[in-house]
XYZ file of N, CA, C and O in Angstrom:
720
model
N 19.786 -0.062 9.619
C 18.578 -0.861 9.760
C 18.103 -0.837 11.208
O 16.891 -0.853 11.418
N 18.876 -0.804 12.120
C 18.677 -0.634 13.599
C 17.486 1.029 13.566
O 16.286 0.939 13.823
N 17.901 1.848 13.349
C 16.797 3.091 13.521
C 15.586 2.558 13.022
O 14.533 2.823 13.603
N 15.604 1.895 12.096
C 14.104 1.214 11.441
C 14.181 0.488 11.923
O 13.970 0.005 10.810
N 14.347 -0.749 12.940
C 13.366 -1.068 13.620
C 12.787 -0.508 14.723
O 11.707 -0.782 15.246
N 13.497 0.193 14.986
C 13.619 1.234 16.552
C 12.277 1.631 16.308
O 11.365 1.595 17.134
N 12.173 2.176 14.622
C 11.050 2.940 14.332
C 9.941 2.214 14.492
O 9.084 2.428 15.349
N 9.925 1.086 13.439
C 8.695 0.470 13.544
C 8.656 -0.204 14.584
O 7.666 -0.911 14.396
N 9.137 -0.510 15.727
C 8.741 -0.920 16.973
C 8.174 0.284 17.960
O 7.298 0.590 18.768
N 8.717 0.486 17.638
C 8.144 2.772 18.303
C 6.708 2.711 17.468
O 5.730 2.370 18.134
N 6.572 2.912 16.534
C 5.379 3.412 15.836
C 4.393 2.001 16.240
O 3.249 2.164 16.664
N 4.899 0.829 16.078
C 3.571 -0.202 16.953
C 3.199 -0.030 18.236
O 2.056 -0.195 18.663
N 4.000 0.250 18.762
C 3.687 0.615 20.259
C 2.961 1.994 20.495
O 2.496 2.344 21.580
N 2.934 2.625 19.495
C 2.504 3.900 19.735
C 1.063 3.865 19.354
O 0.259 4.541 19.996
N 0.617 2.996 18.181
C -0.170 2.602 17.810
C -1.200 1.038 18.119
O -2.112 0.505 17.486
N -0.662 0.790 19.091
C -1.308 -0.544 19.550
C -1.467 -1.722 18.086
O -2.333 -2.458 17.614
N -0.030 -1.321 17.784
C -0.314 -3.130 16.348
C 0.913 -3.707 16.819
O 2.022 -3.291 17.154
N 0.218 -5.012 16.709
C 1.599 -6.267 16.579
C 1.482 -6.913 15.390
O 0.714 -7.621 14.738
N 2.737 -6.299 15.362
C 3.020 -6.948 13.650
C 4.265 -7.571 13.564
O 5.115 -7.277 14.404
N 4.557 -8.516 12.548
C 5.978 -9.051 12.825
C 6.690 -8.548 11.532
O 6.113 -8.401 10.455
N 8.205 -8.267 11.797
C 8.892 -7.674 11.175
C 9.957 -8.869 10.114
O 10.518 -9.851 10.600
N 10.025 -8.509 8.755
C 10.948 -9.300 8.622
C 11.578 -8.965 7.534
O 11.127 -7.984 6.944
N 13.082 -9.832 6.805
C 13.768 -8.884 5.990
C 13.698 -9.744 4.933
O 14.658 -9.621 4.173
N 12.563 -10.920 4.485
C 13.003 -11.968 4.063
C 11.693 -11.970 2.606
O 10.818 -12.836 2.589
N 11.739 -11.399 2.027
C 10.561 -10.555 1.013
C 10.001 -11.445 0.283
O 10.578 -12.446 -0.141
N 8.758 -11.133 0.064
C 8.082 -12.125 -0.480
C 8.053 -12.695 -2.129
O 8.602 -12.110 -3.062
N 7.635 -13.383 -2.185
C 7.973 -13.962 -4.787
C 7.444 -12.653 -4.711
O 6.621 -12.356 -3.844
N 7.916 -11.731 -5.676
C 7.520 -11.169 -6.707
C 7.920 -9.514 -6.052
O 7.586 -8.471 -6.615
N 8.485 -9.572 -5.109
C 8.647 -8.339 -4.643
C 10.062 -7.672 -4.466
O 10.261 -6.468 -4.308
N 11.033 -8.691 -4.520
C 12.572 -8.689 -4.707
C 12.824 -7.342 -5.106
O 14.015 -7.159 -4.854
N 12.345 -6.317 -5.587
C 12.845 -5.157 -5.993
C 11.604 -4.074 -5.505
O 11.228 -3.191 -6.276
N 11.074 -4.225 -4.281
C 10.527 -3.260 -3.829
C 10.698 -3.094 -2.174
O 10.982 -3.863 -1.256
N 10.337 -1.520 -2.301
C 11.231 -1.293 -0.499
C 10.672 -1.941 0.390
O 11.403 -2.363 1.286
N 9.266 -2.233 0.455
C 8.803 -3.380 1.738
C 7.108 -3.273 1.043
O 6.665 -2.323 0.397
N 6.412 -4.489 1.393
C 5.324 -4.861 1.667
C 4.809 -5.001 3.004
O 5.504 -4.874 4.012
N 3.349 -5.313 2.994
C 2.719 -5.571 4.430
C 1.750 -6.781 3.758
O 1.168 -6.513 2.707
N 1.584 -8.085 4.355
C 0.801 -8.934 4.108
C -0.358 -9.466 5.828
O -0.148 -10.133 6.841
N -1.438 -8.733 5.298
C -2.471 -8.868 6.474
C -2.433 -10.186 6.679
O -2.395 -10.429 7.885
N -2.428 -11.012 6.093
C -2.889 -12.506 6.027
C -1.921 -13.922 6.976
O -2.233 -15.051 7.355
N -0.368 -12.883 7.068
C 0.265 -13.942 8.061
C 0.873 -12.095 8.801
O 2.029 -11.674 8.840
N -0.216 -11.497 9.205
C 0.514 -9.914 9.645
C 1.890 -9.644 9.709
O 2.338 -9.370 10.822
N 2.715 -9.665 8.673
C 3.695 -9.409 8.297
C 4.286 -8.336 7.742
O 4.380 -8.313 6.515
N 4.872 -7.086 8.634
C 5.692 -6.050 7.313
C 6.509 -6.176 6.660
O 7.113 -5.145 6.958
N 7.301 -6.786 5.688
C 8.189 -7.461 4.946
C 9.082 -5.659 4.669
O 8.448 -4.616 4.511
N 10.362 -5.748 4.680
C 11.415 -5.077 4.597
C 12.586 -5.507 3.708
O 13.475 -6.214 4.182
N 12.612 -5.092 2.404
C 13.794 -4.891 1.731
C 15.096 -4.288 1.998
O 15.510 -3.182 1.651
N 15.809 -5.430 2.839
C 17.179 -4.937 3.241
C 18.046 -3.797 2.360
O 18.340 -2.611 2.510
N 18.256 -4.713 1.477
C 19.325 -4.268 0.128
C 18.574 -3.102 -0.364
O 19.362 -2.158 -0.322
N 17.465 -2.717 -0.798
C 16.977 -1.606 -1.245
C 16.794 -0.596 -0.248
O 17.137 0.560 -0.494
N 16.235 -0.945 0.968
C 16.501 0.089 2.163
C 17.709 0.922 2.064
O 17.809 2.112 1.767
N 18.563 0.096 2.357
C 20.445 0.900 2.708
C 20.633 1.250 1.642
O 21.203 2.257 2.060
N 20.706 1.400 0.286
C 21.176 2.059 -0.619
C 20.007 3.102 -1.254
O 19.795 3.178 -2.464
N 19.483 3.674 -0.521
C 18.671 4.615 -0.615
C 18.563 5.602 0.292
O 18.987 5.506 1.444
N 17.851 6.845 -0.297
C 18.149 7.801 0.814
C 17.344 7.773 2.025
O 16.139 7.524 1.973
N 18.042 8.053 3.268
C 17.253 7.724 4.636
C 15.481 8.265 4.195
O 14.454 7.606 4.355
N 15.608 9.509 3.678
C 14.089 10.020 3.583
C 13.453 9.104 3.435
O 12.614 8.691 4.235
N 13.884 8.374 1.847
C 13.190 7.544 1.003
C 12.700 6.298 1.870
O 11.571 5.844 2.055
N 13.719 5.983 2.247
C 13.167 4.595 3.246
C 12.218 4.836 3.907
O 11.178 4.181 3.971
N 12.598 6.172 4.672
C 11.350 6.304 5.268
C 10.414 6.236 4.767
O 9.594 5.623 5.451
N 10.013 6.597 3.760
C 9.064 6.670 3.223
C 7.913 5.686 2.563
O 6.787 5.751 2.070
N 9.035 4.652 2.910
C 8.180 3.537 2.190
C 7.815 2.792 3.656
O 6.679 2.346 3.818
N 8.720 2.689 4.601
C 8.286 2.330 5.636
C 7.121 2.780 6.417
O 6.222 1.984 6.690
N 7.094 3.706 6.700
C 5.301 4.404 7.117
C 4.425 4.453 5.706
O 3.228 4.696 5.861
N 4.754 4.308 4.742
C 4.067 3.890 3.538
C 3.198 2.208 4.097
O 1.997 1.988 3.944
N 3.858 1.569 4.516
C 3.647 0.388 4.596
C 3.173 0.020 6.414
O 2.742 -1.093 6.719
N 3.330 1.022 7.343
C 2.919 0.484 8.261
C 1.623 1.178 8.337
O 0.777 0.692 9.087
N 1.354 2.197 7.701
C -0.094 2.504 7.146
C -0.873 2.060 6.907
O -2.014 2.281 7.314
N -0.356 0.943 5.840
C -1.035 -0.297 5.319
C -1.410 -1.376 6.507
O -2.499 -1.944 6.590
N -0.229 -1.562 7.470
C -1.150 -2.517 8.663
C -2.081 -1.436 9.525
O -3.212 -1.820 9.825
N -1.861 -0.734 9.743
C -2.929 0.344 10.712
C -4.201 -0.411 9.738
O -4.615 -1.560 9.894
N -4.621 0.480 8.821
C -5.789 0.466 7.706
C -5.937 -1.556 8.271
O -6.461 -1.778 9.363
N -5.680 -2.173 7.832
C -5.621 -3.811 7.927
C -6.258 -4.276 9.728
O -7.074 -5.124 10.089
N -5.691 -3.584 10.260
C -5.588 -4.173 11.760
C -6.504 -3.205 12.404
O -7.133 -3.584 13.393
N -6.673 -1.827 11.894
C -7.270 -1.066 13.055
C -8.379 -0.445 11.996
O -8.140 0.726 11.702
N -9.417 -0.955 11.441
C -10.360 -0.082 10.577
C -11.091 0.815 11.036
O -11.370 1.939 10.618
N -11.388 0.246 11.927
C -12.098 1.736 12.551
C -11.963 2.846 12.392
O -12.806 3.626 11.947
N -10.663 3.127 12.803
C -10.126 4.345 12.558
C -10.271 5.666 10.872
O -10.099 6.876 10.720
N -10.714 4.362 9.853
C -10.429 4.772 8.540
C -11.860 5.027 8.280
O -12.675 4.783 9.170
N -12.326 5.608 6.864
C -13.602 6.093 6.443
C -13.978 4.960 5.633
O -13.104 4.225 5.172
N -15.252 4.748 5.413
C -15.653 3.657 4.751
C -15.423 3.041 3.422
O -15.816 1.950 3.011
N -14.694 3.969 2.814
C -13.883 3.585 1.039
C -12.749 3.027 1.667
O -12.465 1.844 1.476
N -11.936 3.905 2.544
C -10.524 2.749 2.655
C -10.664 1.651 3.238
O -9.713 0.887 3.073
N -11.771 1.150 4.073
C -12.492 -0.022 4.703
C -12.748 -0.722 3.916
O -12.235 -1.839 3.975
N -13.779 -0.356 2.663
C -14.379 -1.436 1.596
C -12.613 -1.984 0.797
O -11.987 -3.033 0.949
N -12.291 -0.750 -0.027
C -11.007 -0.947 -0.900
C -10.126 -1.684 -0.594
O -9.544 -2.162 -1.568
N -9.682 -2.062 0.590
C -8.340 -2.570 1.162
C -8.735 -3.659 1.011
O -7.611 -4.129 0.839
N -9.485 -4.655 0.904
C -9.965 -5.973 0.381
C -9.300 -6.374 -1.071
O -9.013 -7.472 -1.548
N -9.181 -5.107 -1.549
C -8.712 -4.949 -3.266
C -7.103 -4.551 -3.700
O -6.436 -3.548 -3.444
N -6.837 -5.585 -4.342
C -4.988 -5.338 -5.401
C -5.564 -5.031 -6.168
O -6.724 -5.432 -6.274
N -4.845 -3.936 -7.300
C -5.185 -3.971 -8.517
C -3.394 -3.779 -9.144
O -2.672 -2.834 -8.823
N -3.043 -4.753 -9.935
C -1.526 -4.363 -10.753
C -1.911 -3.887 -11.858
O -3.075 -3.964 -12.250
N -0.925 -3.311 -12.520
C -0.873 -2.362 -13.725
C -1.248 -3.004 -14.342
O -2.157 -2.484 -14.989
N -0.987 -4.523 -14.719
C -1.024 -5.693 -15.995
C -2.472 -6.073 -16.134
O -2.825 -6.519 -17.225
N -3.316 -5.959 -15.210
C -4.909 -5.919 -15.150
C -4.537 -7.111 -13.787
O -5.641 -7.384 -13.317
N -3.624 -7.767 -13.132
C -3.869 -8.781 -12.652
C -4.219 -8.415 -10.754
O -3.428 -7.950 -9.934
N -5.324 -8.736 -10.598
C -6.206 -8.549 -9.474
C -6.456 -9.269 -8.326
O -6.437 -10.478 -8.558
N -6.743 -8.919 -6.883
C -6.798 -9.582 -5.898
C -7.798 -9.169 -4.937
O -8.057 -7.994 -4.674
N -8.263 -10.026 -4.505
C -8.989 -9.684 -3.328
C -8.933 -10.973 -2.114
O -8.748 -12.170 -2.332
N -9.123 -10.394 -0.989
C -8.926 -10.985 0.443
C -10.270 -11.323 0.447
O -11.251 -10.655 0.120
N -10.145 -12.797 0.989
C -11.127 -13.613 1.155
C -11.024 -14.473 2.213
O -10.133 -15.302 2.026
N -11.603 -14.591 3.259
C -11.193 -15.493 4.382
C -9.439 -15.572 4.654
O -8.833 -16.634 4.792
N -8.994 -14.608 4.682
C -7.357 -14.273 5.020
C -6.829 -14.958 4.072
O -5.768 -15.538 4.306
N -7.349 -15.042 2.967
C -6.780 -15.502 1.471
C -6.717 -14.654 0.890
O -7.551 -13.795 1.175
N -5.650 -14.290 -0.373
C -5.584 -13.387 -1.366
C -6.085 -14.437 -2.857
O -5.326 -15.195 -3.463
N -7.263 -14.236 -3.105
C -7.893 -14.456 -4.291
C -7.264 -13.938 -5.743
O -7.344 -12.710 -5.700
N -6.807 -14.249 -6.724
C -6.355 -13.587 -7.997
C -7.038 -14.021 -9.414
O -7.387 -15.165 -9.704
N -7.155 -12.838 -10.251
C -8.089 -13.172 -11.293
C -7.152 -12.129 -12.094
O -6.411 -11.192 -11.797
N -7.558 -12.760 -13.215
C -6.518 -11.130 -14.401
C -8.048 -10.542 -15.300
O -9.004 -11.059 -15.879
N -7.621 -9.359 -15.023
C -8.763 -8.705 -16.034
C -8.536 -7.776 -17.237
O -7.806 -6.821 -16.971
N -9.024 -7.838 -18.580
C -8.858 -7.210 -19.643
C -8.652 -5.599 -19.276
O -9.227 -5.118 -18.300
N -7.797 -4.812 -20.124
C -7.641 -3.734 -19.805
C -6.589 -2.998 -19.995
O -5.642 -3.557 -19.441
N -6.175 -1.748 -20.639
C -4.828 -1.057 -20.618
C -4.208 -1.015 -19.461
O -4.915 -1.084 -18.456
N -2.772 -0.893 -19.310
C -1.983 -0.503 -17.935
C -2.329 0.503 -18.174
O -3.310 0.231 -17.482
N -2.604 1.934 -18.638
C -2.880 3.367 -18.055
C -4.741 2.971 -17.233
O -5.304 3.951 -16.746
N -5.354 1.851 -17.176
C -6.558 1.903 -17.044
C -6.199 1.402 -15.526
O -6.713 2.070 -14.629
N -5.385 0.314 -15.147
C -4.863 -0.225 -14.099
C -3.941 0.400 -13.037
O -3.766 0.308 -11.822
N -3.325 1.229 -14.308
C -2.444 2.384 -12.590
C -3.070 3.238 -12.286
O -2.829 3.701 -11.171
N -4.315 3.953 -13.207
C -5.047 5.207 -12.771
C -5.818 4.544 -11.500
O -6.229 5.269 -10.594
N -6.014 2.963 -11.473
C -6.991 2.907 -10.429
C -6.229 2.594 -9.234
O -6.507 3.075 -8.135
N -5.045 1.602 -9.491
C -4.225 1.607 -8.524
C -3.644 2.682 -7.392
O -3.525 2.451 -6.189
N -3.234 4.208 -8.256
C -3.009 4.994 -8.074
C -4.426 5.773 -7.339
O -3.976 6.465 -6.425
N -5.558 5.880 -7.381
C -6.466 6.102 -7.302
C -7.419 5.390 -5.772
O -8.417 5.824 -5.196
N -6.396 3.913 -5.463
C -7.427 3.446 -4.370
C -7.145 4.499 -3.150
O -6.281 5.376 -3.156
N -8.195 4.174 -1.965
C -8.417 4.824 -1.368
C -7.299 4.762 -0.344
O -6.706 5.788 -0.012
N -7.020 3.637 0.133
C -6.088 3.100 1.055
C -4.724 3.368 0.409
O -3.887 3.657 1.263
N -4.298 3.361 -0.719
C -3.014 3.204 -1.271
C -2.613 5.009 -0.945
O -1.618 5.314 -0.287
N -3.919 6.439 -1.744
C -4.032 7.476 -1.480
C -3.454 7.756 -0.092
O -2.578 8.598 0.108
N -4.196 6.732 1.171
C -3.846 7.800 2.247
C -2.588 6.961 2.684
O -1.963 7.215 3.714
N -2.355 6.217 2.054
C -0.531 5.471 3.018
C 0.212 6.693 2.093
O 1.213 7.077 2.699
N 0.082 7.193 1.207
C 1.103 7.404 0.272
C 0.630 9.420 1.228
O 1.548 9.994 1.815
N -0.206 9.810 1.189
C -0.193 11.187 2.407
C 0.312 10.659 3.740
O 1.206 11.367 4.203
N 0.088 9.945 4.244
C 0.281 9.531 5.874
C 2.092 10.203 5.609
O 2.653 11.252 5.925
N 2.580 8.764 4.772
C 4.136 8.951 4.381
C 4.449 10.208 4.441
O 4.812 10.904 5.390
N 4.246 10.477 3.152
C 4.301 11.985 3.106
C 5.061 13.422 4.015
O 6.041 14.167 4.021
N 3.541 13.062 4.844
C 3.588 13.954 5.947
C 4.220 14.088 7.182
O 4.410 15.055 7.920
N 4.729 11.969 7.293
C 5.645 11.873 7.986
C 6.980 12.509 8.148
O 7.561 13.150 9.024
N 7.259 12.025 6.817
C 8.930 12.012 6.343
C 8.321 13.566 6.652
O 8.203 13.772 7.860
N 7.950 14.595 5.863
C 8.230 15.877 5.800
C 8.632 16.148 7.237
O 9.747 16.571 7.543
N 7.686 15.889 8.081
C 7.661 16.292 10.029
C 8.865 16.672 10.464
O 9.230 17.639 11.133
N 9.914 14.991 9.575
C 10.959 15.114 10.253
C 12.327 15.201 9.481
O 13.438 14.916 9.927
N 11.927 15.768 7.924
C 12.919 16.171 6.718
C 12.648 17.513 6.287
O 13.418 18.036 5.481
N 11.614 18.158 6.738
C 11.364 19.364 5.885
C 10.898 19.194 4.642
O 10.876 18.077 4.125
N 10.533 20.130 4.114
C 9.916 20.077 2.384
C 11.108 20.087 1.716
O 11.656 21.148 1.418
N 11.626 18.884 1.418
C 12.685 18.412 0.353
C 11.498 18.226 -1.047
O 10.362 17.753 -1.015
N 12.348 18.852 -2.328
C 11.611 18.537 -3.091
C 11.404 17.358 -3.627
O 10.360 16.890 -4.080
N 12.627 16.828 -3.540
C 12.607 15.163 -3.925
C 11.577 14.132 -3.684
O 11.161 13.194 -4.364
N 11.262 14.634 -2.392
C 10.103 13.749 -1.239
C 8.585 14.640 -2.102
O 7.816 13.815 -2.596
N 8.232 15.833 -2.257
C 7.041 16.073 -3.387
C 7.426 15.447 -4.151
O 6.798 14.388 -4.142
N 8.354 15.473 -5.080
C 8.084 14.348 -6.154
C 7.866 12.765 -6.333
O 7.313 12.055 -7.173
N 8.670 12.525 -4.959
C 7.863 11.181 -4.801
C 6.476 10.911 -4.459
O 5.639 10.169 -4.973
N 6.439 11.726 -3.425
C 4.478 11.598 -3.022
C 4.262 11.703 -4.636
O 4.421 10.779 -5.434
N 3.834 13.139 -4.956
C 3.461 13.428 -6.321
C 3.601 12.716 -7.252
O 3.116 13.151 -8.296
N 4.355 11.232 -7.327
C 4.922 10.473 -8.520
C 3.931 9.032 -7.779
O 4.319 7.974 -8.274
N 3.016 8.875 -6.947
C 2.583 8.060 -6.052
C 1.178 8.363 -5.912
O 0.397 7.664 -5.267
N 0.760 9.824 -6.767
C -0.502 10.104 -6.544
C -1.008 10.504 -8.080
O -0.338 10.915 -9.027
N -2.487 10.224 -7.977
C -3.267 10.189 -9.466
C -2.841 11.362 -10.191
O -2.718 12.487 -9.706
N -2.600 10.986 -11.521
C -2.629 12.632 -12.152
C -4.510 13.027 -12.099
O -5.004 14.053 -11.632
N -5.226 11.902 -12.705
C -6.740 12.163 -12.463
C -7.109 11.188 -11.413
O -6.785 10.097 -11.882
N -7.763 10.960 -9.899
C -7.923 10.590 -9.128
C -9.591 10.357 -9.602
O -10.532 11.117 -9.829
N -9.382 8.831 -9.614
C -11.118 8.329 -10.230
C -12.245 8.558 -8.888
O -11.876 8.425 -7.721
N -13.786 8.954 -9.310
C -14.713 9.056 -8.833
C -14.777 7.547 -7.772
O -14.292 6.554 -8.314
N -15.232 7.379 -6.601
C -15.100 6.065 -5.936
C -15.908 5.280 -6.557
O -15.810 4.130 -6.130
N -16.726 5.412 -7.445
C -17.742 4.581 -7.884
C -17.235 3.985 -9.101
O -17.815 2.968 -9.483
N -15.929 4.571 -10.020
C -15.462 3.847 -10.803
C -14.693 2.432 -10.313
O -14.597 1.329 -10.852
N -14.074 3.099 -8.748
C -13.565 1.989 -8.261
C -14.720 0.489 -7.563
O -14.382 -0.677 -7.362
N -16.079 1.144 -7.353
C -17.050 0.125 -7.049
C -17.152 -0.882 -8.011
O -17.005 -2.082 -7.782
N -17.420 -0.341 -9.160
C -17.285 -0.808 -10.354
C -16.776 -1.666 -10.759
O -17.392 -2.665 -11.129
N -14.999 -1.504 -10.839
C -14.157 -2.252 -11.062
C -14.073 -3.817 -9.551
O -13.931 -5.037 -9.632
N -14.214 -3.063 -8.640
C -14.581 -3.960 -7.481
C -15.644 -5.673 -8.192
O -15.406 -6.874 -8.063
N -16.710 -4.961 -8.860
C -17.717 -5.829 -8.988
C -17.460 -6.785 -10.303
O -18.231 -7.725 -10.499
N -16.143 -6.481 -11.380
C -15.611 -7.032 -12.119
C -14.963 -7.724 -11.696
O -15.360 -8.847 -12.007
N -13.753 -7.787 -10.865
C -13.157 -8.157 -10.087
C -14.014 -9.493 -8.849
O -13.611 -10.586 -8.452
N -14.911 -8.950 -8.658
C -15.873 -10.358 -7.961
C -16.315 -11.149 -8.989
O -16.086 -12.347 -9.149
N -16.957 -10.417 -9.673
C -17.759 -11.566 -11.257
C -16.144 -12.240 -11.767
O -16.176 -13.415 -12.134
N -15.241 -11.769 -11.784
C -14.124 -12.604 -12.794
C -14.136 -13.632 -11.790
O -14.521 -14.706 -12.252
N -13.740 -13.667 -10.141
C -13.559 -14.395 -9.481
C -14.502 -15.564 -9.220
O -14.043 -16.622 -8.791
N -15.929 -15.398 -9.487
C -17.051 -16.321 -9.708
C -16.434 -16.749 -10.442
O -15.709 -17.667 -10.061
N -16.369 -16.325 -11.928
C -16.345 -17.098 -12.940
C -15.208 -18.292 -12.909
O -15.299 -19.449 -13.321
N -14.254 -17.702 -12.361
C -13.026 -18.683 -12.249
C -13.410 -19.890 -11.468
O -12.892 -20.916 -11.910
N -14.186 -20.054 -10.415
C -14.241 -20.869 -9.820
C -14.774 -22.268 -10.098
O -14.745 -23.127 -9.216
């Protein structure tokens, strides 16, 4: 765990983000390698799933996820879909989120899980953490095939038009009216 923080203290500094690090994971995430929550700038780190996985892999989720604060903290840098999108959760189950005044808003919306991971799989921001990764780990693992199949198991089999995702965006606001 010491090289990962080494890392992600290396990679903030390299990148001008302060983010705070922690190992202490948030409801509902207990079985995933780490989150990033813009809202109290937090990269959350799964101890127990870290270490019993392969160094690649960790890696992988770790610049997976400090991707996610870059995109959050530094937009500029990003093109205007991963700017709009990153406002937007979408879970497999239809159940939905959006950032609102450093609030995460939630609404559930009708819909198959193949309709919910194609888009999940599909956002713009989720797309480039899951290349950033990628390209990381490879830099400094080589083309292991394991690591293509993870990217590849992380990316759309059909990658939706952005306007399906506008779309769903504007369902996602109308459900949230409605709830209110």
């Amino acid at each position: 765990m010491r090289d990962i923080e080494k890392l992600v203290s290396a990679f903030c500094a390299q990148n001008a983000l302060n983010v705070h690090l922690s190992y202490d994971m948030p409801e509902g995430y207990q079985t995933a390698f780490g989150t990033y929550d813009v809202t109290v700038n937090t990269l959350y780190l799964n101890r127990g799933v870290l270490e019993h996985a392969p160094q690649w892999e960790s890696l992988y989720y770790v610049y997976h996820e400090l991707r996610h604060a870059m995109q959050y903290l530094q937009p500029g840098l990003f093109d205007g879909q991963i700017q709009e999108s990153r406002f937007y959760v979408v879970i497999y189950d239809g159940t939905c989120f959006k950032l609102e005044e450093n609030s995460w808003k939630e609404c559930v919306l009708e819909g198959g899980e193949d309709y919910f991971t194609a888009a999940y799989l599909s956002l713009p921001y989720e797309m480039d953490a899951n290349t950033f990764a990628y390209e990381k780990v490879r830099a400094l693992w080589g083309d292991l095939p394991e690591l293509l199949r993870l990217y590849h198991g992380w990316m759309p089999e059909k990658k939706w038009d952005y306007e399906e995702h506008r779309r769903l965006f504007r369902r996602i606001d109308a459900k949230l009216m409605e709830d209110i």
